[in-house]
CSV table of C-alpha atoms in Angstrom, one decimal:
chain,number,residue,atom,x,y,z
H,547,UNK,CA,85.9,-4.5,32.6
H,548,UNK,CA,84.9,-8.0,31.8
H,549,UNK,CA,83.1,-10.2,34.2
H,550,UNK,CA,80.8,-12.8,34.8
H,551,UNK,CA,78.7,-13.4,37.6
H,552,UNK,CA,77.0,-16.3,39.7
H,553,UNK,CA,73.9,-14.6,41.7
H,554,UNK,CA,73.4,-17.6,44.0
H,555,UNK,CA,75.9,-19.6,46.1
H,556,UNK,CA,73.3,-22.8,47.2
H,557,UNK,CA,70.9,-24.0,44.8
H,558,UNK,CA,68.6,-26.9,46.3
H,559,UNK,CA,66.3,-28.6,44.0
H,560,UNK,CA,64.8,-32.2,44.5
H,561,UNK,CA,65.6,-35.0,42.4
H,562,UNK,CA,63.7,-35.5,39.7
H,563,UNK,CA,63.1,-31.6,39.3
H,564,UNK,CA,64.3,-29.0,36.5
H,565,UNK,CA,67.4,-27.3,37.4
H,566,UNK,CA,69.0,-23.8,37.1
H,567,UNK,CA,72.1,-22.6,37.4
H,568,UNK,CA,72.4,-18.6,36.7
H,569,UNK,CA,75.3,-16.8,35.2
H,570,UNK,CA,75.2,-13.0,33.7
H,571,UNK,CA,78.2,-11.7,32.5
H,572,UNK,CA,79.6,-8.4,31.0
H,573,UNK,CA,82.2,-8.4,28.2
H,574,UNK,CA,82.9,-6.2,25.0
H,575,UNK,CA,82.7,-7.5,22.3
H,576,UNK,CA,81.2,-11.0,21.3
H,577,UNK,CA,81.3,-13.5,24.5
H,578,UNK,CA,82.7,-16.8,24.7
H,579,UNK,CA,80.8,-18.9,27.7
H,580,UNK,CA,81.4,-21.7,29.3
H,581,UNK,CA,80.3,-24.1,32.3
H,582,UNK,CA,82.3,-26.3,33.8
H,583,UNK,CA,81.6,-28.9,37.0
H,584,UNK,CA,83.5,-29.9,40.1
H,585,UNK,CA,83.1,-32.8,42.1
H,586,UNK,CA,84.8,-33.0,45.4
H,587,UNK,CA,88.4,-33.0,45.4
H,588,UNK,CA,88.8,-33.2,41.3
H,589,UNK,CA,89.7,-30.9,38.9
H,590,UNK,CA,87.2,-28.8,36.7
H,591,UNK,CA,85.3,-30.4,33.4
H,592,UNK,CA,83.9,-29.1,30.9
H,593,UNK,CA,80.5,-29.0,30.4
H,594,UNK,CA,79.2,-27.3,27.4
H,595,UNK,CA,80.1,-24.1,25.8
H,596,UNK,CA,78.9,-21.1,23.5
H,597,UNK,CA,80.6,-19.4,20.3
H,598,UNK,CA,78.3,-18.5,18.3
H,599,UNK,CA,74.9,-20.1,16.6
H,600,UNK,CA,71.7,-21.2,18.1
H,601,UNK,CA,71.4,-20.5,21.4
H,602,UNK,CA,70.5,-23.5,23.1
H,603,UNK,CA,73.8,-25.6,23.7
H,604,UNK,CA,73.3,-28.7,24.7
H,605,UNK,CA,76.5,-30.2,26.9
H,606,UNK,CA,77.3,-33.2,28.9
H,607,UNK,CA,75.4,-35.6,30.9
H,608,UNK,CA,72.4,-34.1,29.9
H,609,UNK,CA,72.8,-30.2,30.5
H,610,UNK,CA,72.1,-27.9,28.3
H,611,UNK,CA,72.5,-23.8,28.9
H,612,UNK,CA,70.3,-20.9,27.2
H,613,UNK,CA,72.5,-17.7,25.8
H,614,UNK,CA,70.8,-14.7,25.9
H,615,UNK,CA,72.3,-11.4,24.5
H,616,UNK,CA,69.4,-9.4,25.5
H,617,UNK,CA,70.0,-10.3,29.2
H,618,UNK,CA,73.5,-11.1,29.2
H,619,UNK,CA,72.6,-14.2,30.6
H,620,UNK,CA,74.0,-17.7,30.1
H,621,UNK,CA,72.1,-20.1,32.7
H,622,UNK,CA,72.6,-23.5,32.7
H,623,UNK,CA,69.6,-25.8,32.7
H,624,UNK,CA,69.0,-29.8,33.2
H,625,UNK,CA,65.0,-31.1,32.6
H,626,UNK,CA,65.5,-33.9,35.5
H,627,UNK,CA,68.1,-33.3,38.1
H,628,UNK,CA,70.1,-36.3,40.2
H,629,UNK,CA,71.3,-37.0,43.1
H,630,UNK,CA,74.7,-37.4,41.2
H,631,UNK,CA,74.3,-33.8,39.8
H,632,UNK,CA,75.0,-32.3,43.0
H,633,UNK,CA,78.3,-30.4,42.8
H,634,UNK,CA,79.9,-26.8,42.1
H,635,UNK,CA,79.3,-25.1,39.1
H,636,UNK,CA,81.3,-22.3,37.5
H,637,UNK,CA,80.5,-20.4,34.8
H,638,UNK,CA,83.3,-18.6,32.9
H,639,UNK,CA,83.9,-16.2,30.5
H,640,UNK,CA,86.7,-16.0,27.6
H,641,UNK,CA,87.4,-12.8,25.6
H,642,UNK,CA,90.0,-11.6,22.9
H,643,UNK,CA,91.9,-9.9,25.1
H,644,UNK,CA,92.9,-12.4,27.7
H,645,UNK,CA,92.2,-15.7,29.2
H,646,UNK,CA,89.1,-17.3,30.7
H,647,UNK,CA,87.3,-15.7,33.9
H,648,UNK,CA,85.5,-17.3,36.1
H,649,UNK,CA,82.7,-17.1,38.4
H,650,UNK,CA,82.3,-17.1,42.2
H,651,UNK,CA,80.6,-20.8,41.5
H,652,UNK,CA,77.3,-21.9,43.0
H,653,UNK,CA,76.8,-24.8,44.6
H,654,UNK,CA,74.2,-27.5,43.2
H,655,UNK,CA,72.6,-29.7,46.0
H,656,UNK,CA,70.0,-32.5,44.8
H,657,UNK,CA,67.6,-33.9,47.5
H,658,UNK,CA,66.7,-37.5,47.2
O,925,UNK,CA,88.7,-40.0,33.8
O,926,UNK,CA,91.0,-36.9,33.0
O,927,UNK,CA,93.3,-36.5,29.9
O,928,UNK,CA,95.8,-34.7,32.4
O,929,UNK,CA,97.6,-36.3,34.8
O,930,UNK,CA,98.9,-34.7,37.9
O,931,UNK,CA,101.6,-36.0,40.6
O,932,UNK,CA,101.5,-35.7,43.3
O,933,UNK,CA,97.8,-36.1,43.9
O,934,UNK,CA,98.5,-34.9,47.5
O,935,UNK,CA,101.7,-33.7,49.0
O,936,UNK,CA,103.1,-32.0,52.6
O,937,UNK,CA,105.8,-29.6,52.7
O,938,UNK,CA,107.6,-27.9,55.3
O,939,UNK,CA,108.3,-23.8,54.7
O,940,UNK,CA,111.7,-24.6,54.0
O,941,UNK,CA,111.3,-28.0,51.8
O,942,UNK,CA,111.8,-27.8,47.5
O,943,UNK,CA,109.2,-29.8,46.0
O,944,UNK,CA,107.9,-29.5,42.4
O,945,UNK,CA,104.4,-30.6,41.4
O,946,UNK,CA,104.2,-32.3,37.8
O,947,UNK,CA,101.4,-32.3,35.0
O,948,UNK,CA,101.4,-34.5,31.7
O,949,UNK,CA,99.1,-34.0,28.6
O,950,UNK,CA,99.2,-36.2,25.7
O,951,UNK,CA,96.1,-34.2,23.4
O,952,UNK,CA,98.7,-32.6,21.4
O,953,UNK,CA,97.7,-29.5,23.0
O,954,UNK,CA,99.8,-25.8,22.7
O,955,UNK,CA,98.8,-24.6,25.8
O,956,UNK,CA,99.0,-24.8,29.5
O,957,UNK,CA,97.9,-23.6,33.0
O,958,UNK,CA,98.6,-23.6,36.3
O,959,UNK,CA,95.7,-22.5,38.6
O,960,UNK,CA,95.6,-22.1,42.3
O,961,UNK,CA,92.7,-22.9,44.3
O,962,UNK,CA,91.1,-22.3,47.7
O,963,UNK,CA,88.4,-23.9,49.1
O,964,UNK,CA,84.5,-23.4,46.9
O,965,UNK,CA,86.5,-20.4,45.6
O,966,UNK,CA,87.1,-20.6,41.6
O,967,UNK,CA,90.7,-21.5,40.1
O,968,UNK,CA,92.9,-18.3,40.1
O,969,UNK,CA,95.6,-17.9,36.6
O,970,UNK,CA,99.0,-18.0,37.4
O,971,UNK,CA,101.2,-19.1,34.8
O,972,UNK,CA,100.5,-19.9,31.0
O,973,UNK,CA,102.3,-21.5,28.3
O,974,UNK,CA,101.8,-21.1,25.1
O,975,UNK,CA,104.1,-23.8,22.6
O,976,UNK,CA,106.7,-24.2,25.6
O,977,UNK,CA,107.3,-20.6,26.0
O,978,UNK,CA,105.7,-18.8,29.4
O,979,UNK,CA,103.3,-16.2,28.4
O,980,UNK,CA,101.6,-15.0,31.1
O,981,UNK,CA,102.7,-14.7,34.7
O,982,UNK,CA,99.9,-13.2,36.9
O,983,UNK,CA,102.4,-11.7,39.3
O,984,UNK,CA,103.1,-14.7,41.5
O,985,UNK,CA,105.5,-14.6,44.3
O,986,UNK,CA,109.0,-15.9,42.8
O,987,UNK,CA,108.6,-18.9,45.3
O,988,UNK,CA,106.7,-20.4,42.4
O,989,UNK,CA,108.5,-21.1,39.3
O,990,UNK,CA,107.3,-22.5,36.4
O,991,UNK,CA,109.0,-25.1,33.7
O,992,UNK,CA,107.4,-26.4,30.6
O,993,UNK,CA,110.4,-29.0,28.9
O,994,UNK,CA,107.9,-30.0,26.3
O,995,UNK,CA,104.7,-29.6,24.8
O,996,UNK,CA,103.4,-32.6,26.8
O,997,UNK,CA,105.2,-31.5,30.3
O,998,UNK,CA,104.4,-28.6,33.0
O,999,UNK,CA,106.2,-28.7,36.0
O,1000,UNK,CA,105.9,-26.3,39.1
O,1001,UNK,CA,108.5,-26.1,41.1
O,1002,UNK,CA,108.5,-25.2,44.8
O,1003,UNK,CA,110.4,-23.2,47.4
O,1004,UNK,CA,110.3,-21.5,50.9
O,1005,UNK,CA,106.8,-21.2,50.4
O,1006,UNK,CA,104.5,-19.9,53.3
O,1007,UNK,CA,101.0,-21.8,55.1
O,1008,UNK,CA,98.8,-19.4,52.9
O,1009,UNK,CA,99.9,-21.4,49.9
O,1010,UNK,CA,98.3,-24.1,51.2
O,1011,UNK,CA,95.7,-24.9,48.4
O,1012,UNK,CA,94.6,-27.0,45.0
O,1013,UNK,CA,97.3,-26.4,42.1
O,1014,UNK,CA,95.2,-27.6,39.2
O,1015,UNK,CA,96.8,-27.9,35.9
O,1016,UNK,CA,95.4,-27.2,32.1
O,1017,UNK,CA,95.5,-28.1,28.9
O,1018,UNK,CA,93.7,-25.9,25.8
O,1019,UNK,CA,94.5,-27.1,22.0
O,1020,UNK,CA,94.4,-23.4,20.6
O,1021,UNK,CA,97.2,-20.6,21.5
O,1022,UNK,CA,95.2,-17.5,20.4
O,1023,UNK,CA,93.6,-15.7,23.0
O,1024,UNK,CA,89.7,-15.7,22.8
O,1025,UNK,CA,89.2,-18.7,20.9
O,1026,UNK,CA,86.7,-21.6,21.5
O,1027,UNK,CA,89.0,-24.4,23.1
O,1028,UNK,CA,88.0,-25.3,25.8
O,1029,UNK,CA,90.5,-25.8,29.0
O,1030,UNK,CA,90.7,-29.7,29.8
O,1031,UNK,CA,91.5,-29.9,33.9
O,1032,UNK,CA,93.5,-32.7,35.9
O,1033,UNK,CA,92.5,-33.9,39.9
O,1034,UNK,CA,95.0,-31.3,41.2
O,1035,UNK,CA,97.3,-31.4,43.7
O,1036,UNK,CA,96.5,-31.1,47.4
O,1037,UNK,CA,99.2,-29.0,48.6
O,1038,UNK,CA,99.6,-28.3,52.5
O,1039,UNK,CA,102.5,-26.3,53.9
O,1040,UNK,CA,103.4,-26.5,57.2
């Protein structure tokens, strides 16, 4: 069965510091990944996705996320976190058999 | 700001009212979404439509009924629904139709619903 998952519900990280944001997932097949953010009471937006090609992605607003086939992992990175950045993040898979699925989420909280 | 637009951005409903939430897309995409959210949970599928034709309907209760007039337009339409249906109805936009392509789903603010 396909699936992705979000290990971590709360991550804290101070402003200024490197984020992650970790996501594994499990699909036949080659993987389509994506990350999305939401901010209180809004819809989901897209952040940065991967196809196929060099695994670094760079996205919006200055995330980028690393694929790694070897680990299954797709974790979403950001060199200098803000205040702003702090949100909920979901990662999501899409394969050729059916639509996207989505993580649990984690929650991104930036201390100032 | 979003490329789809969703009205009502918050609306109250009593168990026996008929409401119907609207969505409006103007990307010249093929497809749409309704998803149903809790709260900090992820969106949950339940309707695509793929060039104005529903193509997926992820066994939602019949109190939810779905209605796409146009490639631009989604409506969902409303009726004797219960307190548990309280939730975020986000709509979605993707350009592609084929399953397990690249296109990314494009999100509007949602609709607040709270039943009564």
């Amino acid at each position: 069965a396909q699936s992705v998952a979000q290990p971590e519900d709360q991550v804290n990280v101070a402003e200024g510091n490197p984020l992650t944001v970790k996501c594994t997932y499990s699909v036949s097949g080659n993987p389509y990944l994506f990350w999305y953010v939401q901010y209180p009471n809004r819809g989901l937006q897209f952040l940065l996705k991967y196809i196929t090609g060099d695994n670094l992605v760079k996205g919006s607003y200055g995330f980028e996320a690393e694929f790694n086939k070897s680990q299954t992992s797709f974790h979403l990175k950001k060199p200098s976190a803000l205040v702003s950045d702090s949100a909920l993040y979901f990662c999501a898979v899409r394969d050729p058999t059916r639509e996207y699925i989505f993580g649990t989420g984690t929650r991104l909280k930036v201390l100032a | 700001d979003t490329e789809v637009t969703q009205t009502p951005k918050h609306l109250v409903m009593g168990m026996t009212n008929k409401k119907s939430l609207k969505c409006e897309q103007h990307m010249g995409h093929r497809a749409m979404y309704w998803y149903k959210q809790k709260a900090k949970k992820p969106p949950e599928l339940m309707f695509v439509y793929s060039y104005e034709k529903l193509s997926i309907n992820e066994s939602v209760p019949s109190r939810f009924s779905p209605e796409c007039p146009n490639s631009s337009l989604l409506n969902l339409h409303l009726h004797a629904l219960q307190p548990e249906d309280s939730a975020l109805y986000l709509c979605a936009s993707s350009q592609d139709v084929a399953m397990g392509t690249g296109s990314p789903l494009h999100f509007g603010n949602g609709t607040r619903l709270t039943v009564t």
